[in-house]
Short mmCIF file of C-alpha atoms in Angstrom, two decimals:
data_model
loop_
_atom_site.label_atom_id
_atom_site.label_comp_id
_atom_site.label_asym_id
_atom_site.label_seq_id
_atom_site.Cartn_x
_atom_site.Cartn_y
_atom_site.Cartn_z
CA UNK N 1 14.31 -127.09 -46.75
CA UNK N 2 13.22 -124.31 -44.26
CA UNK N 3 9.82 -124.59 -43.20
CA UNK N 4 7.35 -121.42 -43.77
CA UNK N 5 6.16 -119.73 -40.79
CA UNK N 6 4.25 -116.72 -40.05
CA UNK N 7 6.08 -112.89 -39.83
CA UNK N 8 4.96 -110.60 -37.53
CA UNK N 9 4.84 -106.91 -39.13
CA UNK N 10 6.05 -103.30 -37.24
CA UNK N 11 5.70 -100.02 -38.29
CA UNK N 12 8.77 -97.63 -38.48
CA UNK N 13 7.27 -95.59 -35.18
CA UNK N 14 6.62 -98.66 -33.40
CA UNK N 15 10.65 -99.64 -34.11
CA UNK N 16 11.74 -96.54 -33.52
CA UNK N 17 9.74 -96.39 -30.49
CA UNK N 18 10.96 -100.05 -29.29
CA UNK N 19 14.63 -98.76 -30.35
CA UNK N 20 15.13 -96.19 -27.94
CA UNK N 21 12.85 -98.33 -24.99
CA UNK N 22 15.95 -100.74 -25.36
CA UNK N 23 18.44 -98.42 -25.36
CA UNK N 24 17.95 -96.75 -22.30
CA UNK N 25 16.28 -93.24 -23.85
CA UNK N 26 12.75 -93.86 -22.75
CA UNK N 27 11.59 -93.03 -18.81
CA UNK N 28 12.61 -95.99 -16.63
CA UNK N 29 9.03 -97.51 -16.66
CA UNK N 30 9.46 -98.56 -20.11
CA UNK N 31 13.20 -99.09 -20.22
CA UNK N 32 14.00 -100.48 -17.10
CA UNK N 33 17.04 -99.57 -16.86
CA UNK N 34 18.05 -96.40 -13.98
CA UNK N 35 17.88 -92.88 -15.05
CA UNK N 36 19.51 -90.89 -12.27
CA UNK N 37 22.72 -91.81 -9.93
CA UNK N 38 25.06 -89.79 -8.43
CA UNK N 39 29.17 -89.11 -8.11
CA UNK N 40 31.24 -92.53 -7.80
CA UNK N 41 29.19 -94.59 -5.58
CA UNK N 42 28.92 -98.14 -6.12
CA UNK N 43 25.45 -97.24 -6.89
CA UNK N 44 26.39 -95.53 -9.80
CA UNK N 45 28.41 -97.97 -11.23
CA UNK N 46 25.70 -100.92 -10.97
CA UNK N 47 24.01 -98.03 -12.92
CA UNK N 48 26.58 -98.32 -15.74
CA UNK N 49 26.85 -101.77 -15.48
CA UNK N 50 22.98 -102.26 -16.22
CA UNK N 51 23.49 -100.00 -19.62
CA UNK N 52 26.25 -102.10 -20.57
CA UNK N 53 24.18 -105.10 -20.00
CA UNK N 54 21.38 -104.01 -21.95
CA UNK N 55 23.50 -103.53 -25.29
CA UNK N 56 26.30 -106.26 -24.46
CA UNK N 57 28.76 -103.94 -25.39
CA UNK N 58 30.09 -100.17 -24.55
CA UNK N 59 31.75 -99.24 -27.39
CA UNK N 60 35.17 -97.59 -26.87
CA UNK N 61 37.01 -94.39 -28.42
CA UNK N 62 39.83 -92.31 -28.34
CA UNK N 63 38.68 -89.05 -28.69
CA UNK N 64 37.71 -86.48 -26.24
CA UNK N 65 37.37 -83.10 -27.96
CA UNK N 66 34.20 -82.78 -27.09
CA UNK N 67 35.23 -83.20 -22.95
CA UNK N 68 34.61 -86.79 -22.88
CA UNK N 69 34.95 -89.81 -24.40
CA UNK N 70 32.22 -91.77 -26.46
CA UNK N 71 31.81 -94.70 -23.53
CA UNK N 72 31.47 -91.63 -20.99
CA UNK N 73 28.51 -89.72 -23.25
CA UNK N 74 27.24 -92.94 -23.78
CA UNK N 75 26.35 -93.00 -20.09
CA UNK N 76 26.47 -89.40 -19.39
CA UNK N 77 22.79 -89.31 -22.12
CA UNK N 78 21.08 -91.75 -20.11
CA UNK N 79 22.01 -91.28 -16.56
CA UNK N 80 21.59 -88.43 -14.78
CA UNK N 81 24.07 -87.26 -12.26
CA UNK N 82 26.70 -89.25 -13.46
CA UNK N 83 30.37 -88.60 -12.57
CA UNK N 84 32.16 -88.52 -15.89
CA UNK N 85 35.06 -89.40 -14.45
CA UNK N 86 33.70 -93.01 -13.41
CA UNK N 87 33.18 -93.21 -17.03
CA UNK N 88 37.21 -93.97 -17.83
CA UNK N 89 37.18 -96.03 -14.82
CA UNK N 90 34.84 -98.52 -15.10
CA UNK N 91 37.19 -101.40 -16.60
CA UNK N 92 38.42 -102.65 -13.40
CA UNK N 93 39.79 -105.67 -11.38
CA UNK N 94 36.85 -107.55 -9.31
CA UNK N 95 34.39 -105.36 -11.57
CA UNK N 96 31.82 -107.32 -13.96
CA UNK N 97 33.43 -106.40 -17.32
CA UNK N 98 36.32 -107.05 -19.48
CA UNK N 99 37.32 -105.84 -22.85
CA UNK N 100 37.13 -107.10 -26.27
CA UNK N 101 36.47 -107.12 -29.63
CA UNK N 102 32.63 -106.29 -30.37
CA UNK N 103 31.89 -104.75 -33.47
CA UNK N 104 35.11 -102.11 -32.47
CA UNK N 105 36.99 -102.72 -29.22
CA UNK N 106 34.64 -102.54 -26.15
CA UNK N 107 33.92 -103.46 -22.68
CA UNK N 108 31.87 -105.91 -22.29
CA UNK N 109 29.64 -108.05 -19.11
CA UNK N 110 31.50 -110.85 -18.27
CA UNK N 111 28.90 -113.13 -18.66
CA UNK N 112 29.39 -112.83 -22.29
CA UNK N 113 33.10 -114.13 -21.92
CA UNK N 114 32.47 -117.64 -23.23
CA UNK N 115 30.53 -116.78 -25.90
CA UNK N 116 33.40 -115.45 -27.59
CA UNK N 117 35.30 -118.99 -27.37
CA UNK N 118 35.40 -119.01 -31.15
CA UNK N 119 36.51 -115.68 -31.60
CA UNK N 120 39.04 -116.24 -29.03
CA UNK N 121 40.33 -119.66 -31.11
CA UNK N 122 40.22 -117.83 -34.43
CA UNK N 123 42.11 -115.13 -33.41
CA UNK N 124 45.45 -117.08 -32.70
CA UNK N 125 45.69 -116.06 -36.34
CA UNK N 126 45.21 -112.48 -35.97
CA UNK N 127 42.86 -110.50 -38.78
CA UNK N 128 45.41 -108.12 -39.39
CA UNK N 129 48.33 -109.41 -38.98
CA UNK N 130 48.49 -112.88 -39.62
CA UNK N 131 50.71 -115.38 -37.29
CA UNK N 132 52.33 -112.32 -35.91
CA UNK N 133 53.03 -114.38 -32.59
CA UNK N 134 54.78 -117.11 -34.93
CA UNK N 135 56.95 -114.48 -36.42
CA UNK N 136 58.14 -113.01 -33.37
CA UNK N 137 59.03 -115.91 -30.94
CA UNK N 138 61.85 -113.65 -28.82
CA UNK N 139 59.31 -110.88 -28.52
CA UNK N 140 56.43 -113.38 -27.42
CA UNK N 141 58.81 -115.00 -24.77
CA UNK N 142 59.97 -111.50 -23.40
CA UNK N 143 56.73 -110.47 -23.01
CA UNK N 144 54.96 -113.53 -21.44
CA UNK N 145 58.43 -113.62 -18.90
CA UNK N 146 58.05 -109.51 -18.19
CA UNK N 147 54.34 -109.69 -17.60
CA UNK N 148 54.80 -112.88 -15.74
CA UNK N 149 57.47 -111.75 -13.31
CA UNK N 150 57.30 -108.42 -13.02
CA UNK N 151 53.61 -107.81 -13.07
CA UNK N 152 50.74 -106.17 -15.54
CA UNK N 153 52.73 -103.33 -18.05
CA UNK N 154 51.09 -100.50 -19.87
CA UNK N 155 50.83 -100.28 -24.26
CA UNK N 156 52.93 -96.93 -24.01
CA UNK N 157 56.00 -99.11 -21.59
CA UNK N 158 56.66 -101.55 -24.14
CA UNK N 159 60.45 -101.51 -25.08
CA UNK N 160 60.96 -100.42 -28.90
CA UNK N 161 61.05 -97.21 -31.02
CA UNK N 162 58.09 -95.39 -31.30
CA UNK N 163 56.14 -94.76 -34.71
CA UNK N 164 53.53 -92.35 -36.14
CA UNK N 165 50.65 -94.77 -36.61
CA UNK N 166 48.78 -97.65 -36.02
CA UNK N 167 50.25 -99.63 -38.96
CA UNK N 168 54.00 -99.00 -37.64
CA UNK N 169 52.95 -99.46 -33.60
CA UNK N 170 56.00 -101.02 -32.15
CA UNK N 171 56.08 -104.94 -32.48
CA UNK N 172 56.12 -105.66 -29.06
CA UNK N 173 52.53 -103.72 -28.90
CA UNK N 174 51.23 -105.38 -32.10
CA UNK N 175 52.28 -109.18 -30.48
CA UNK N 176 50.12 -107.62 -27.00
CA UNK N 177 47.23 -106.66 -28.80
CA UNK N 178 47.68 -110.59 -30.90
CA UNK N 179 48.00 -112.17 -27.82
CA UNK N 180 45.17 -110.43 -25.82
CA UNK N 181 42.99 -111.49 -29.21
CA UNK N 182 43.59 -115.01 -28.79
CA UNK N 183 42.63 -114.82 -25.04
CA UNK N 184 46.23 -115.35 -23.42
CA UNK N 185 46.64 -112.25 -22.43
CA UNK N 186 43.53 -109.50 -20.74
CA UNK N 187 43.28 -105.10 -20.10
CA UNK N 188 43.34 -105.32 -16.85
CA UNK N 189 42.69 -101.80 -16.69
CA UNK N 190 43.01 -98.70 -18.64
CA UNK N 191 45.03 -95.44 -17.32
CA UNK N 192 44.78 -92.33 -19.43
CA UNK N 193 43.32 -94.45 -22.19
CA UNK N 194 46.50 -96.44 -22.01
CA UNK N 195 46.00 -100.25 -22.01
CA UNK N 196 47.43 -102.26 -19.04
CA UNK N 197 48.26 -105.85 -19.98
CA UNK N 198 48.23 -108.93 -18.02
CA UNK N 199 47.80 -112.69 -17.77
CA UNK N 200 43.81 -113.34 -18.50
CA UNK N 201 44.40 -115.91 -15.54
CA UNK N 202 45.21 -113.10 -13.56
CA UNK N 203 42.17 -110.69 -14.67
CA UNK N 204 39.55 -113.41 -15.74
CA UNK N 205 38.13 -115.43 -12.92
CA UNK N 206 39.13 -119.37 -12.83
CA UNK N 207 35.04 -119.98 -13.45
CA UNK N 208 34.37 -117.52 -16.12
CA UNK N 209 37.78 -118.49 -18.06
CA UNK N 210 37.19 -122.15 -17.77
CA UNK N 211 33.68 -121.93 -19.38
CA UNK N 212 33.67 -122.44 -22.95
CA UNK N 213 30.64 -122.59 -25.60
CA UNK N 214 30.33 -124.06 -28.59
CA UNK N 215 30.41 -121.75 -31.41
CA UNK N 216 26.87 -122.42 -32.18
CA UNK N 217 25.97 -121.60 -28.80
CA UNK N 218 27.93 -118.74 -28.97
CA UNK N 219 26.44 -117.55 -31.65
CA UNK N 220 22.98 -117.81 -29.97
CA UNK N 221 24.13 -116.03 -27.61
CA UNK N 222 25.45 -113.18 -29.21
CA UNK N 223 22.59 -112.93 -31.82
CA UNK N 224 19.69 -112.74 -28.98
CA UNK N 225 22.15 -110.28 -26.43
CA UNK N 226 22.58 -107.75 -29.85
CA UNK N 227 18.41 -107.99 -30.74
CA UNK N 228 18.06 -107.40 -26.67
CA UNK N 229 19.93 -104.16 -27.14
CA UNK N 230 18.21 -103.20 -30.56
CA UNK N 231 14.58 -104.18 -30.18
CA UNK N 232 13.87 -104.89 -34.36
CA UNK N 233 16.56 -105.52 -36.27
CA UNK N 234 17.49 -106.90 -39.38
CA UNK N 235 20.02 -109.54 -40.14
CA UNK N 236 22.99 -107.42 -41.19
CA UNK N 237 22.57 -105.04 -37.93
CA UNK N 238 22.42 -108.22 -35.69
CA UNK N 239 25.41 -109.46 -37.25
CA UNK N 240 27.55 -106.29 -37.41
CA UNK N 241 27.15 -105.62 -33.72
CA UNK N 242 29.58 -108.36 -33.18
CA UNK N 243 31.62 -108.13 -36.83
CA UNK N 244 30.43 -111.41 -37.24
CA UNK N 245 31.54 -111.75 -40.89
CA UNK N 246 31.11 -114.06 -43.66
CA UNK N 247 29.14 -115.89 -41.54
CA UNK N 248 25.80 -116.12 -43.09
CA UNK N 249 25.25 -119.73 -43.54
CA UNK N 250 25.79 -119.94 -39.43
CA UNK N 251 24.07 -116.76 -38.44
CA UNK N 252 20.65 -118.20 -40.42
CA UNK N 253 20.76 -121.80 -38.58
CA UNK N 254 21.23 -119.93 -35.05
CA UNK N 255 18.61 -117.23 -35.62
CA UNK N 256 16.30 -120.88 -37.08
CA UNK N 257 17.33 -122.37 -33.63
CA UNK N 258 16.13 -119.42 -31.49
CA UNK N 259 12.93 -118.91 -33.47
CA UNK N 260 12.64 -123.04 -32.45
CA UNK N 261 13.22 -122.36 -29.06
CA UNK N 262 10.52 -119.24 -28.84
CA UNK N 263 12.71 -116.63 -27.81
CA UNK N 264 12.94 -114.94 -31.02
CA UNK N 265 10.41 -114.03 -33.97
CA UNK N 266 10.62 -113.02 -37.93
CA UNK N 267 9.23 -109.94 -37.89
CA UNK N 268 8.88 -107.07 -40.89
CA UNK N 269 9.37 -103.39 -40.71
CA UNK N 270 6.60 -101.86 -42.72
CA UNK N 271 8.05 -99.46 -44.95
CA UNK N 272 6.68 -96.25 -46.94
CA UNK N 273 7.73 -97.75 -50.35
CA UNK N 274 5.16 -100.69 -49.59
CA UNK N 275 8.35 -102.99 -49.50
CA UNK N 276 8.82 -104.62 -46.19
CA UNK N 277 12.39 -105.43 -44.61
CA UNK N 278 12.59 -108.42 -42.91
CA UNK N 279 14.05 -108.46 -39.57
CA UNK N 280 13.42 -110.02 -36.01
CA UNK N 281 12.03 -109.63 -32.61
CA UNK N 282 11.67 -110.72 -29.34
CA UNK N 283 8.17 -112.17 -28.68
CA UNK N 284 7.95 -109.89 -25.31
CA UNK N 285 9.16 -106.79 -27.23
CA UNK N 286 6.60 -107.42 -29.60
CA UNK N 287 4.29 -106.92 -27.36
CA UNK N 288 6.47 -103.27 -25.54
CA UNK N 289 5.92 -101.91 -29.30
CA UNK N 290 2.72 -101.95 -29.28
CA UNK N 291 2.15 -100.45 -25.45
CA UNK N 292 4.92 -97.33 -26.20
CA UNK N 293 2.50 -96.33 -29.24
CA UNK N 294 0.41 -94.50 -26.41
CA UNK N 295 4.21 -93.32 -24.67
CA UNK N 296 3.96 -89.12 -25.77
CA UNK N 297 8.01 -88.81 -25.41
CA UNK N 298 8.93 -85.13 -24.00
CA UNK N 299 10.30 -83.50 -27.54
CA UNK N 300 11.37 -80.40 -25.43
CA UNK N 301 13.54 -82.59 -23.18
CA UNK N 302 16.53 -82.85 -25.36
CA UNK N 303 19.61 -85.71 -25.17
CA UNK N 304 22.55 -85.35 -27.32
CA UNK N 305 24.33 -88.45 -28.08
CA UNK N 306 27.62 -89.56 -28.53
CA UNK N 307 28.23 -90.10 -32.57
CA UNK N 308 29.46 -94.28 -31.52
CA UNK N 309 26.09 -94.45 -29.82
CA UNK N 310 24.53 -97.94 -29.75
CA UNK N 311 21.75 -96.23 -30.91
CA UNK N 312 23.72 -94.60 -33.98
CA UNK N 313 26.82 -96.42 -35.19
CA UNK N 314 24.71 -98.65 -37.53
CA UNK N 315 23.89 -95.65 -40.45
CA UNK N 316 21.61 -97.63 -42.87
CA UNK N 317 19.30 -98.33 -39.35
CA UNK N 318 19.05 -94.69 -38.04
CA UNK N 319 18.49 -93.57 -41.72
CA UNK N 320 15.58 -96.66 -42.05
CA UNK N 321 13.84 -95.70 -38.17
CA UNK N 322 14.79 -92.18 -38.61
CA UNK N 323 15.28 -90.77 -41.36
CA UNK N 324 18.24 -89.34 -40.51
CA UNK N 325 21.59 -89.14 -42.18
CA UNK N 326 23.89 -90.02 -39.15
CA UNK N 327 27.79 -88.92 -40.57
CA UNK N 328 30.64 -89.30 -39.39
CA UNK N 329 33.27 -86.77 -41.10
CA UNK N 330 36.22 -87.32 -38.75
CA UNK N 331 38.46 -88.37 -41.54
CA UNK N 332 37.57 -85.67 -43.50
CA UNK N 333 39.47 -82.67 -44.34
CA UNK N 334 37.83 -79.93 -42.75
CA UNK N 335 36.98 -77.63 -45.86
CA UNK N 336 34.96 -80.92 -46.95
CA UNK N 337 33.22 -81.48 -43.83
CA UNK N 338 29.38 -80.42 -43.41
CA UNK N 339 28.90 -80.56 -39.80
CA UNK N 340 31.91 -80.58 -38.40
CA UNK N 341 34.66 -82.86 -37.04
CA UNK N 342 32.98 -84.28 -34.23
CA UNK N 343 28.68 -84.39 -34.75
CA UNK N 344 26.70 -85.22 -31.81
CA UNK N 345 23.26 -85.33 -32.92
CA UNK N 346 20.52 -84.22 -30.82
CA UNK N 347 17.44 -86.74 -29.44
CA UNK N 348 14.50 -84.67 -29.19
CA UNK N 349 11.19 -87.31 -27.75
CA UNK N 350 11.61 -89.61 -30.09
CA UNK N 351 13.49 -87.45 -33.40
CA UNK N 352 17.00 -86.77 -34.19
CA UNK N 353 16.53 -82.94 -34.39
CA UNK N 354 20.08 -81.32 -34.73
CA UNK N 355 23.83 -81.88 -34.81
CA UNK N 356 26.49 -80.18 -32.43
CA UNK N 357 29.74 -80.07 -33.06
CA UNK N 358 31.31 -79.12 -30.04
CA UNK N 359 35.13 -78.26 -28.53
CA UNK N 360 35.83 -78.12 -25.13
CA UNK N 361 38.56 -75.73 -23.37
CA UNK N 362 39.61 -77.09 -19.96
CA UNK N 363 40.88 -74.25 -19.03
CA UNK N 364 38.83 -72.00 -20.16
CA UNK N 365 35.89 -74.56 -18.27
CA UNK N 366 33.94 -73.47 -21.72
CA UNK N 367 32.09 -75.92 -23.85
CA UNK N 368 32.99 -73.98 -27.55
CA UNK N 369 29.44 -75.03 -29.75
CA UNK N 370 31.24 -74.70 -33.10
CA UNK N 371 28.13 -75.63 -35.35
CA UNK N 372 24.78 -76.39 -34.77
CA UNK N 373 22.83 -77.81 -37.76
CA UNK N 374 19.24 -78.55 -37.68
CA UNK N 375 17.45 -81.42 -39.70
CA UNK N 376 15.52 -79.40 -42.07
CA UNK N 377 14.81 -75.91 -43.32
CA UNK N 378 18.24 -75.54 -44.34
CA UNK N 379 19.99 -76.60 -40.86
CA UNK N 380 20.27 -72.60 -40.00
CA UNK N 381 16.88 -72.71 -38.11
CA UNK N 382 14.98 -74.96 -36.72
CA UNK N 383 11.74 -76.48 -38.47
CA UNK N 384 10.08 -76.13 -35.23
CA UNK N 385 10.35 -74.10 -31.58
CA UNK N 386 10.75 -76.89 -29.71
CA UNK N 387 13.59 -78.39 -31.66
CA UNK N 388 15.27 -75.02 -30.45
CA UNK N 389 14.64 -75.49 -26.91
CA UNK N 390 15.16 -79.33 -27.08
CA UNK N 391 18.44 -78.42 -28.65
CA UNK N 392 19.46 -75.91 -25.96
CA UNK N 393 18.24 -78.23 -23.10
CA UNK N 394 20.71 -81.44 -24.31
CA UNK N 395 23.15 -78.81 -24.41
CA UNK N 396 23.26 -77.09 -21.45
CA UNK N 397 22.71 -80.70 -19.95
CA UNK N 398 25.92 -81.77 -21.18
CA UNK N 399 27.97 -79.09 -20.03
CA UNK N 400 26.63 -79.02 -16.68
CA UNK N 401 27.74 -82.42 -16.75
CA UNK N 402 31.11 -81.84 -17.55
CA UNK N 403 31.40 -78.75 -15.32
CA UNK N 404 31.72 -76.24 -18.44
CA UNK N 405 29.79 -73.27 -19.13
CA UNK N 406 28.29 -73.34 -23.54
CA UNK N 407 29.53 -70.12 -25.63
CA UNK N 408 29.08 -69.78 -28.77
CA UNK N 409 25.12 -69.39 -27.92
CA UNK N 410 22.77 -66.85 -27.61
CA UNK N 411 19.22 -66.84 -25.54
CA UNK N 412 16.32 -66.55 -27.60
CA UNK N 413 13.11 -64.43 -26.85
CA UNK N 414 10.88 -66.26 -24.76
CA UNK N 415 13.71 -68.01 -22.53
CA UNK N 416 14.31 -71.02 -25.58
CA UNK N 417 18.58 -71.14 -26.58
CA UNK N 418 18.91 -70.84 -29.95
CA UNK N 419 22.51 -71.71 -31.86
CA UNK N 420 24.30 -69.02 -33.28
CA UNK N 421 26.65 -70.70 -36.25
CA UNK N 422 30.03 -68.54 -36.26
#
């Protein structure tokens, strides 16, 4: 029988609040993380390396229509000055990370390799496909001799005919991505997005490799690293950060064993409805919610976020603190889609206050703004003049970023930008 104990109660602004203090979008006095850096120093990649750390995780993705990838806007929102460039380059030999399986593939501190023994163990029978390795003995064996002999190989060098999608990838890439699952085999690196393959032994230090947890411990682990990154969160968004699935029966006994050991604490959201959700905390951010309810946040000072956002990829969370709708309509055909292929909403103090979708043209060096939608009064307009000029500030922060120049705007009287939707 579980023993009652008292549950501390939040309001939605004090999560929300405590939300973006975690992740980095707050001033550096209450997030403590860095907020400007510059080019490719080593500097500015201890800089990206602290993010990282915060969340546990930086979530990666393929797509760069928008003139970067999500990891790169991830860091590009919070750290001023920083070369997007670094932002593909990060993943490294000697450097602090490796990459994994989070809740999507990610790169993650290296700390956090041996809590993912378990997942490590399981995966010798890979989610998708099944004993895949067993299947395929030649392949295995002329893969672990190539890699062996003749040194780390790239996804798109594999031997075999090529297909159209993931589901017909060549078998010699599907037996790669099995065996870095299970933990023989590590990304040492990625070129052009391209996976590079090699021996973990050869990418994983002898003292990080050789550590193992318990999955219980593991579990601990990964539980109080995900409510680190999050602030308040509930059960499901603790659990989802890592795809920790059909787990529930483990996932309460770890989150018992932490309350146990102090460093974590049931605590409610209070909701309009009257209906509280029940959720956790760390005992010291407990106490950082309550302090950033003085914190005025600059609402003219405008971020735009990547759509894979720690902040954002959980929906039923950003609609709960936020009451926003965060979509994602990139599988959508595009007469069905309502703000366009790729959305990056807009951070405005502490509201999501618009949605760019946005194209860039190297070429060109122009930034395309394709749509801009604004949370209320129809999305044409914004509900207030400093939604506007937050809107116009995130934007022409991200360009400069990138080294691209917006069109598709026009300047407002008064000096604010406001979006012109073609």
């Amino acid at each position: 029988m579980r023993v009652a104990r008292s549950v501390e109660r939040v309001t939605r602004r004090e999560a929300r609040r405590l939300a973006l203090a975690r992740a980095g979008l707050l001033k550096p006095d209450w997030t403590g993380l860095p907020q400007r850096t510059r080019g490719r120093t080593r500097r500015a990649r201890a800089a990206a390396h602290a993010v990282i750390e915060r969340f546990g995780y930086l979530q990666l993705d393929t797509v760069s229509i928008a003139g970067a990838r999500s990891h790169t806007i991830v860091l590009l929102s919070r750290l001023d000055g920083f070369d997007p460039t670094l932002g593909e380059e990060l993943l490294q030999a000697g450097e602090p990370l490796f990459e994994y399986w989070g809740h999507e593939a990610s790169w993650i501190p290296l700390a956090l390799y041996p809590a993912f023994t378990f997942r490590r163990r399981e995966f010798r029978h890979h989610p998708w496909w099944g004993d895949i390795v067993g299947q395929h003995p030649e392949v295995v064996r002329k893969l672990r001799r190539r890699i062996r002999n003749e040194g780390p190989i790239r996804s798109a060098d594999m031997e075999g005919r090529g297909s159209r999608g993931w589901w017909d990838l060549k078998i010699a890439k599907k037996v790669a991505s099995a065996l870095w699952s299970s933990g023989e085999f590590a990304i040492r690196e990625r070129r052009n997005f391209h996976r590079t393959y090699d021996l973990a032994e050869r990418v994983i230090p002898d003292a990080v490799r050789r550590s193992s947890l318990p999955k219980r411990a593991g579990l601990e682990v990964l539980l109080l690293k995900a409510l680190e990154g999050h602030g308040w969160a509930t059960t499901g968004t603790l659990a989802a950060t890592w795809r920790l699935v059909n787990r529930r029966t483990e996932i309460t006994a770890a989150l018992d064993r932490l309350v146990a050991q102090g460093k974590v604490a049931p605590c409610a959201l209070v909701n309009r409805s009257g209906r509280d959700t029940p959720g956790w905390i760390r005992p010291e951010d407990r106490d950082l919610a309550s302090r950033l309810l003085r914190v005025r946040p600059q609402q003219e000072r405008g971020v735009l976020l990547s759509p894979f956002d720690p902040l954002l990829w959980d929906r039923p969370r950003v609609q709960r603190l936020f009451d926003f709708d965060q979509i994602l309509e990139i599988f959508k055909p595009a007469p069905k889609r309502i703000y366009g292929y790729y959305c990056m909403p807009v951070l405005a103090g502490d509201r999501l206050v618009a949605r760019f979708d946005l194209k860039a043209d190297r070429k060109q060096r122009a930034l395309r703004v394709l749509s801009c939608r604004y949370e209320g009064a129809g999305g044409a307009r914004p509900s207030a003049p400093q939604d506007a000029e937050a809107a116009g500030a995130a934007l022409y922060r991200y360009a400069d970023a990138l080294g691209l120049e917006p069109t598709g705007w026009k300047q407002a009287r008064g000096g604010g930008r406001v979006a012109h939707i073609p």
